[in-house]
Amino acid sequence: MSDHYYSHSPNAKSEERTWRYTLRGHQFSFTTDRGVFSKGEVDFGSRLLIETFQAPEIDGSILDVGCGYGPIGLALAKEYRDRSVVMMDVNERACTLAEKNATANGVTNCDIRCYENGVNELRDSDAFASVVTNPPIRAGKETVHEIYEDAYERLLPGGELWVVIQKKQGAPSTKKKLEDLFGEESVEVKAKDKGYFIFFARKN
């Protein structure tokens, strides 16, 4: 596999930088690096997902799939301190940065895990009230749809999946896939801005 942000071990020479950003009213200090997604700022899609997300009605943990250096998972963990947030990424460098950023921002209710083969590497007992993802579009449609399938399996009854995706990068196929998994009546568009869609699906 070529060296992308979804590579397990990026080959790009490390060049860390630290900057500040405000999410949901909380100020964060983020350290990023070459070889991770959107290293210069929190990308628009992630920001839209963070600001649109609402906590589920049911109790339980939140799972951030493809967490990168941590903006989505850490923002939600900071906002919902009574919930545990599991953050996962295939990129070892991103996971190391997410751990560093959790410490720097005093976020203790998170569990950061690096994986090679997707959500199915979670413990059998892991189940979640919410799954959030800004999926790795460049990894391909099959990989993205596997994330949705794995998320559905890991959600508790009444649990919710939140996805951000651009129209030109597969929003229509995402909508169809989610409707196939969750049922047409259980899928909504929660926000739409600058070509980005926030899809929401609830598991019955």
Short mmCIF file of N, CA, C and O in Angstrom, two decimals, residues 5 17 19 21 30-47 68-71 134 138 196:
data_model
loop_
_atom_site.label_atom_id
_atom_site.label_comp_id
_atom_site.label_asym_id
_atom_site.label_seq_id
_atom_site.Cartn_x
_atom_site.Cartn_y
_atom_site.Cartn_z
N TYR A 5 -2.69 8.59 4.57
CA TYR A 5 -3.06 8.76 5.97
C TYR A 5 -3.72 7.51 6.55
O TYR A 5 -3.81 7.36 7.75
N ARG A 17 3.88 19.64 14.51
CA ARG A 17 3.57 21.04 14.77
C ARG A 17 2.37 21.07 15.72
O ARG A 17 1.55 20.15 15.72
N TRP A 19 -0.86 23.49 17.33
CA TRP A 19 -1.69 24.68 17.12
C TRP A 19 -2.95 24.55 17.96
O TRP A 19 -3.24 23.50 18.51
N TYR A 21 -7.20 25.21 18.64
CA TYR A 21 -8.47 25.23 17.91
C TYR A 21 -9.61 25.12 18.92
O TYR A 21 -9.48 24.44 19.94
N PHE A 30 -3.68 20.98 19.63
CA PHE A 30 -3.48 19.76 18.84
C PHE A 30 -2.06 19.72 18.28
O PHE A 30 -1.59 20.69 17.68
N THR A 31 -1.40 18.60 18.48
CA THR A 31 -0.13 18.33 17.81
C THR A 31 -0.40 17.39 16.65
O THR A 31 -1.06 16.35 16.82
N THR A 32 0.04 17.77 15.46
CA THR A 32 -0.17 16.96 14.26
C THR A 32 1.18 16.69 13.59
O THR A 32 2.22 17.16 14.05
N ASP A 33 1.14 15.96 12.50
CA ASP A 33 2.39 15.55 11.85
C ASP A 33 2.11 15.22 10.39
O ASP A 33 0.95 15.00 9.99
N ARG A 34 3.16 15.13 9.63
CA ARG A 34 3.03 14.63 8.26
C ARG A 34 2.58 13.17 8.29
O ARG A 34 2.89 12.44 9.24
N GLY A 35 1.83 12.76 7.28
CA GLY A 35 1.37 11.38 7.21
C GLY A 35 0.07 11.12 7.94
O GLY A 35 -0.34 9.98 8.07
N VAL A 36 -0.58 12.20 8.45
CA VAL A 36 -1.90 12.05 9.07
C VAL A 36 -2.88 12.96 8.34
O VAL A 36 -2.49 13.94 7.68
N PHE A 37 -4.17 12.66 8.47
CA PHE A 37 -5.20 13.40 7.75
C PHE A 37 -5.37 14.81 8.30
O PHE A 37 -5.45 15.00 9.51
N SER A 38 -5.42 15.78 7.40
CA SER A 38 -5.72 17.18 7.73
C SER A 38 -4.83 17.70 8.86
O SER A 38 -5.32 18.14 9.90
N LYS A 39 -3.52 17.69 8.62
CA LYS A 39 -2.57 18.03 9.67
C LYS A 39 -2.51 19.52 9.99
O LYS A 39 -2.02 19.91 11.04
N GLY A 40 -3.03 20.37 9.08
CA GLY A 40 -2.90 21.79 9.27
C GLY A 40 -4.00 22.46 10.06
O GLY A 40 -3.81 23.53 10.64
N GLU A 41 -5.18 21.83 10.07
CA GLU A 41 -6.32 22.37 10.79
C GLU A 41 -7.37 21.28 10.90
O GLU A 41 -7.28 20.25 10.22
N VAL A 42 -8.37 21.48 11.75
CA VAL A 42 -9.49 20.53 11.79
C VAL A 42 -10.30 20.74 10.52
O VAL A 42 -10.78 21.85 10.26
N ASP A 43 -10.41 19.71 9.70
CA ASP A 43 -11.07 19.83 8.40
C ASP A 43 -12.55 20.16 8.56
O ASP A 43 -13.17 19.89 9.58
N PHE A 44 -13.12 20.76 7.52
CA PHE A 44 -14.50 21.25 7.58
C PHE A 44 -15.49 20.14 7.90
O PHE A 44 -16.42 20.32 8.70
N GLY A 45 -15.32 18.97 7.28
CA GLY A 45 -16.25 17.87 7.52
C GLY A 45 -16.26 17.42 8.97
O GLY A 45 -17.33 17.21 9.56
N SER A 46 -15.08 17.29 9.55
CA SER A 46 -14.99 16.90 10.97
C SER A 46 -15.63 17.95 11.85
O SER A 46 -16.34 17.63 12.82
N ARG A 47 -15.38 19.22 11.55
CA ARG A 47 -15.99 20.30 12.34
C ARG A 47 -17.51 20.23 12.28
O ARG A 47 -18.19 20.39 13.29
N GLY A 68 -7.87 9.64 13.57
CA GLY A 68 -6.77 10.53 13.24
C GLY A 68 -6.05 10.99 14.50
O GLY A 68 -5.90 10.24 15.46
N TYR A 69 -5.64 12.26 14.52
CA TYR A 69 -4.95 12.79 15.70
C TYR A 69 -5.93 13.16 16.81
O TYR A 69 -5.51 13.63 17.87
N GLY A 70 -7.24 12.96 16.58
CA GLY A 70 -8.18 13.00 17.69
C GLY A 70 -9.23 14.08 17.78
O GLY A 70 -9.94 14.12 18.79
N PRO A 71 -9.42 14.97 16.80
CA PRO A 71 -10.33 16.09 17.03
C PRO A 71 -11.76 15.70 17.34
O PRO A 71 -12.38 16.28 18.25
N ASN A 134 -15.64 10.00 10.24
CA ASN A 134 -15.31 10.72 9.02
C ASN A 134 -14.49 9.71 8.23
O ASN A 134 -13.28 9.62 8.40
N ARG A 138 -10.35 7.77 0.61
CA ARG A 138 -9.30 7.31 -0.30
C ARG A 138 -8.98 5.83 -0.12
O ARG A 138 -8.31 5.24 -0.98
N TYR A 196 -21.08 18.90 2.05
CA TYR A 196 -20.92 17.86 3.06
C TYR A 196 -22.28 17.49 3.64
O TYR A 196 -23.11 18.35 3.90
#
